Every structure is written in C-alpha cells, then in structure tokens.
PDB file of C-alpha atoms in Angstrom:
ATOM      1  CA  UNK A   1       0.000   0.000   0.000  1.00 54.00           C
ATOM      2  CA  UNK A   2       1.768   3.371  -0.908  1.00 64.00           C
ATOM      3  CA  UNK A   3       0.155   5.545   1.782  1.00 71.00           C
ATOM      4  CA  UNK A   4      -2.257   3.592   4.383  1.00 71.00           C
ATOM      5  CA  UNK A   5      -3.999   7.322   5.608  1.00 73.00           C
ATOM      6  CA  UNK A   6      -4.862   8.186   1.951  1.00 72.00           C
ATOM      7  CA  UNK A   7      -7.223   4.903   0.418  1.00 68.00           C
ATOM      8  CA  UNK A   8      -8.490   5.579  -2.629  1.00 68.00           C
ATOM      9  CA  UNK A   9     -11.563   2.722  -3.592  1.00 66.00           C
ATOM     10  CA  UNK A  10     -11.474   0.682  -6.428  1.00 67.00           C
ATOM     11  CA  UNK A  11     -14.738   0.550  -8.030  1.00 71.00           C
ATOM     12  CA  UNK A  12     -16.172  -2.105 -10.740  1.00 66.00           C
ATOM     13  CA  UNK A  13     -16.210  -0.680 -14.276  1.00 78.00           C
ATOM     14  CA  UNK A  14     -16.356  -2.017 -17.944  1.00 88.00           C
ATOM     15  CA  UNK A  15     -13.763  -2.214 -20.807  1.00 90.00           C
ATOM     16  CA  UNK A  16     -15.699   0.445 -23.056  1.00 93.00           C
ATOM     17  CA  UNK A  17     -16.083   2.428 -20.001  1.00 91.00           C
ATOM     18  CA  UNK A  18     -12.233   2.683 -19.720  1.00 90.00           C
ATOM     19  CA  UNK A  19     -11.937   3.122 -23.630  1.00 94.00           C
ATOM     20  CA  UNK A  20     -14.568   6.398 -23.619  1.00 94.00           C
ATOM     21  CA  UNK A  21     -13.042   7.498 -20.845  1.00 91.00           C
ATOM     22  CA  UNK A  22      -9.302   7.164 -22.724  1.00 93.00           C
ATOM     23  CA  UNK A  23     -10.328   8.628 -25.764  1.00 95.00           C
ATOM     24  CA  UNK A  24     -11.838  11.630 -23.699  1.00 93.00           C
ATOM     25  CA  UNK A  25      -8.316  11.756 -21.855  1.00 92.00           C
ATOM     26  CA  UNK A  26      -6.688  11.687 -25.194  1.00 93.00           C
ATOM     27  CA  UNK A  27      -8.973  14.747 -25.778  1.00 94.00           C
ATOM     28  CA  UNK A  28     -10.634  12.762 -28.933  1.00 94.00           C
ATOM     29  CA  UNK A  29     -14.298  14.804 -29.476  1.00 94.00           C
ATOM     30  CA  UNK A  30     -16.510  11.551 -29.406  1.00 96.00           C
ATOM     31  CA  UNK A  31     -19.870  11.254 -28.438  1.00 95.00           C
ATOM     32  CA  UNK A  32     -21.823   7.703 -27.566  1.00 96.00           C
ATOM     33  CA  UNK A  33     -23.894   6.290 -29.888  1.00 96.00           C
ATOM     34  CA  UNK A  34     -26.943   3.569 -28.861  1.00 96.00           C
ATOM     35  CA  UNK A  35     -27.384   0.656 -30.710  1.00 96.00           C
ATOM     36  CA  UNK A  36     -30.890   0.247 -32.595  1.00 95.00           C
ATOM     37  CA  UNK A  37     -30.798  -3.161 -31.581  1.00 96.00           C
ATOM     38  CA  UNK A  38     -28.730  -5.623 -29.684  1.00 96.00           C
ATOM     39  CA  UNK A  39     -25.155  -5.055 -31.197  1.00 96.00           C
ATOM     40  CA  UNK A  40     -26.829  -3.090 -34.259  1.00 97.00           C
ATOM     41  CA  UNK A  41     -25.403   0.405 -35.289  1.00 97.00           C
ATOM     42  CA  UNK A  42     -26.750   2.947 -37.591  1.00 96.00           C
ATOM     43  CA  UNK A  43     -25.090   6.386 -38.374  1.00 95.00           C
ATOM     44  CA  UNK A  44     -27.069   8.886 -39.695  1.00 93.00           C
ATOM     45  CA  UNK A  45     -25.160  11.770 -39.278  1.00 91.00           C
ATOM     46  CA  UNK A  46     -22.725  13.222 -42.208  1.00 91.00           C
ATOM     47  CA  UNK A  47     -18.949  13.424 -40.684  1.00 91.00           C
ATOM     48  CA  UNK A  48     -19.754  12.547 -37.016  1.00 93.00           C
ATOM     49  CA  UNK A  49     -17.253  10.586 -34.855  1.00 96.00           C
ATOM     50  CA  UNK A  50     -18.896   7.905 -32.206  1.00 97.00           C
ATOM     51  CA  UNK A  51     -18.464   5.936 -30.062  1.00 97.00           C
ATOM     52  CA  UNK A  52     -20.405   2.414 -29.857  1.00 97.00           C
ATOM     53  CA  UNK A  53     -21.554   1.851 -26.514  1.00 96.00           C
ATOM     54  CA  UNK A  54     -21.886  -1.742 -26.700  1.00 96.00           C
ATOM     55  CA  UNK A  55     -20.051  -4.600 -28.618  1.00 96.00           C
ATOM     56  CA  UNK A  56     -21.069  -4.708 -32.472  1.00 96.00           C
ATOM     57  CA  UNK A  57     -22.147  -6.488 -34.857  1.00 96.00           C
ATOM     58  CA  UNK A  58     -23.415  -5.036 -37.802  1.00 95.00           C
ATOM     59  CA  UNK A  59     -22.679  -1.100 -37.951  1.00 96.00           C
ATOM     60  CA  UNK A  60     -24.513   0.111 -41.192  1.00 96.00           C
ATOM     61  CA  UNK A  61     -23.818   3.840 -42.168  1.00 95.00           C
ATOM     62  CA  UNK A  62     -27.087   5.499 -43.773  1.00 93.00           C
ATOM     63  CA  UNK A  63     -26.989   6.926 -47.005  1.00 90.00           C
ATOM     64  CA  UNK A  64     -27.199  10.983 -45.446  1.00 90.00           C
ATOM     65  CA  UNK A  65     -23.750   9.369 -43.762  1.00 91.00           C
ATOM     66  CA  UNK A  66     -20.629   9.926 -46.529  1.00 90.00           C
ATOM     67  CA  UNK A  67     -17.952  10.442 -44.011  1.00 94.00           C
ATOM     68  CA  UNK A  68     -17.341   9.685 -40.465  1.00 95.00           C
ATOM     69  CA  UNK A  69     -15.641   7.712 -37.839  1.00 97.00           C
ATOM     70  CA  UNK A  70     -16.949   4.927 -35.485  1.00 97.00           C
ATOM     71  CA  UNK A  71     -14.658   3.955 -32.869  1.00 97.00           C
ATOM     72  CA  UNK A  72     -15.730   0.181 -31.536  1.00 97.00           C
ATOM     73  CA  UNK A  73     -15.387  -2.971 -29.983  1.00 96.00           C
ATOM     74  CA  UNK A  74     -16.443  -6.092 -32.091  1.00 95.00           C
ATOM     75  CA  UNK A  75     -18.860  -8.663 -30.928  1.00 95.00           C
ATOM     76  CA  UNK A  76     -18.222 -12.377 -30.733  1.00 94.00           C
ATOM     77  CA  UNK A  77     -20.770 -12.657 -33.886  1.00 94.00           C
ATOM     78  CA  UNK A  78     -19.064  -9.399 -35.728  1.00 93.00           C
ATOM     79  CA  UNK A  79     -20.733  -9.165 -39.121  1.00 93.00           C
ATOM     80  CA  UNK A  80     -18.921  -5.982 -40.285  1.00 93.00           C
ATOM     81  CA  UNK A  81     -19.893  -2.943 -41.846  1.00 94.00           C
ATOM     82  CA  UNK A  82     -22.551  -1.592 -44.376  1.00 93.00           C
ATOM     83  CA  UNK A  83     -23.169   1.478 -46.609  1.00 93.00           C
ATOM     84  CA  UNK A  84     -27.241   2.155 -46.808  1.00 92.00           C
ATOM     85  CA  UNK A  85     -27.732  -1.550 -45.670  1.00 90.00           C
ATOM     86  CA  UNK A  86     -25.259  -2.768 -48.404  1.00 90.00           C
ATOM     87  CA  UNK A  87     -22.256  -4.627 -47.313  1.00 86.00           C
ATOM     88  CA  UNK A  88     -19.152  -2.388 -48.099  1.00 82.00           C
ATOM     89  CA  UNK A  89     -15.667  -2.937 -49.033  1.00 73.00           C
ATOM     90  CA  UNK A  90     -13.551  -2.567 -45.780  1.00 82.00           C
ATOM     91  CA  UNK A  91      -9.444  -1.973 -45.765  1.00 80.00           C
ATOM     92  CA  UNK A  92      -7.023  -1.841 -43.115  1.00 79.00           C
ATOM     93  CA  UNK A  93      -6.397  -4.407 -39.921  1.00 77.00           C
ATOM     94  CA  UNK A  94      -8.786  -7.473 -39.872  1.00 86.00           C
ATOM     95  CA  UNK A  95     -11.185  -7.335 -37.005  1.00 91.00           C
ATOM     96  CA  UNK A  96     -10.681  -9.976 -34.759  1.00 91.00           C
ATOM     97  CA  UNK A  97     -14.435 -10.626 -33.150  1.00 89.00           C
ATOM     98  CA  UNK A  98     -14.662 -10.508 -29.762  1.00 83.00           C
ATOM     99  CA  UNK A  99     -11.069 -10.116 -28.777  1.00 86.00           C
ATOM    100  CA  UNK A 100     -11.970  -6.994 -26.486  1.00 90.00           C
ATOM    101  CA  UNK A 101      -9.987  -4.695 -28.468  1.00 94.00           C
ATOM    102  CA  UNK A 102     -10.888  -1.453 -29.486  1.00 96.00           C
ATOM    103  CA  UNK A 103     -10.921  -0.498 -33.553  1.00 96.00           C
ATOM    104  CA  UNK A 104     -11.614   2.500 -35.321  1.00 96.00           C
ATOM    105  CA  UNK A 105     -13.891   2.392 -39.018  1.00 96.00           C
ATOM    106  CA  UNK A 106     -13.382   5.689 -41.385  1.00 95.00           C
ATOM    107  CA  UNK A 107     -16.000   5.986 -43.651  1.00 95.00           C
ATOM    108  CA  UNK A 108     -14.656   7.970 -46.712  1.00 93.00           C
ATOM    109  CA  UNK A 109     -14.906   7.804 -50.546  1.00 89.00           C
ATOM    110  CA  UNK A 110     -17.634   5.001 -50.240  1.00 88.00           C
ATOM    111  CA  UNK A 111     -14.774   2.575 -48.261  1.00 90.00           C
ATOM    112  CA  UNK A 112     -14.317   1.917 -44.830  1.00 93.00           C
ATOM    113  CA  UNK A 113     -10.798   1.662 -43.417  1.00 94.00           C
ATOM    114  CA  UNK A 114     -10.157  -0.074 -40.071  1.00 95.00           C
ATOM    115  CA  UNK A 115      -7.631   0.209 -37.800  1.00 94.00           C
ATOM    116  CA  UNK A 116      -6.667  -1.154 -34.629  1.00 93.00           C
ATOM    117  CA  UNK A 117      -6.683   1.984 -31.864  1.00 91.00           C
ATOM    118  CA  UNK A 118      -4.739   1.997 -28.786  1.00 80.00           C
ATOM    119  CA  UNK A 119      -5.522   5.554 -27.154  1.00 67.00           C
TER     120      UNK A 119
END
C-alpha cells in the first residue's frame, strides 16, 4: 500500500467504459452512440465521430452518412460494416471478433478503413 492514511476505492467498471473514458483523456471529441438493436449500429449523421456503446455487430452507415468515424469494440458474432444496408468494401487491420480490443472504421470515398486503436 503506498500511503495507508490516503485509500483511494477501487470501483467495478467495464472495458468500453475505460476506452470512452481514454479517448476523452486523449482529448478525442466523441460522443456515444446507442445501438438500434442488440449489437446493431446505424449512423445517420454526415462526418460525425462515435463511439459504440456496446459490442457490435453489424454497424450500417445510412446513405445521409458519406464520411465519419466509429470507434468500436467487435462482438463475438461481428458481421462488419454496411453502406445504406449494403455490405461495403472494408481496408485496413482485420477485425478480430470478440477479442476486447478497441478499432476504429473511417468511412470515406464510399470505403471503410479499419484500424486497430490503442488511445
């Protein structure tokens, strides 16, 4: 114990919890975005950057969405990514589903590039 008059309590918290709160530390402007189902995404807003707030798997960017930036954690059932409900070419890392790692899509020119993100 470093100083036994000054505890400081551990409390329970998730892995996206720590990953919001890194990117927010990293001062990355993110806001959270709510799945319209169980581990289904849809962006709707043109050049926004969000944050999924659970595990995905399907994240489908509508067709008023031509750029923008999802950062996310894939689900053990990760289906990938879709423009307008079509499935879209995606470059960049492979996603590894359900690995607990955190990834960031790019939507631009019609293609989605992932990357793995460490904050």
């Amino acid at each position: 114990m470093m100083n036994n008059d000054r505890v400081v309590n551990v409390q329970e918290t998730d892995l996206l919890s720590v990953y919001f709160r890194n990117l927010k530390i990293a001062n990355v402007s993110v806001t959270k975005l709510a799945a319209a189902a169980p581990a289904t995404f849809v962006q709707a807003t043109n050049s926004a950057t969000v944050f999924a707030d659970e595990p995905v798997k399907t994240f489908d960017f509508a067709a008023t969405a031509t750029a923008g930036t999802v950062y996310f954690v894939p689900a053990l059932d990760y289906a990938g990514f879709t423009l307008a409900g079509v499935a879209t070419e995606t470059a960049g890392d492979d996603v590894v589903a359900g690995n607990g790692n955190l990834y960031k899509a790019v939507l631009s020119s019609g293609t989605v590039t992932i990357t793995s993100y460490n904050p």
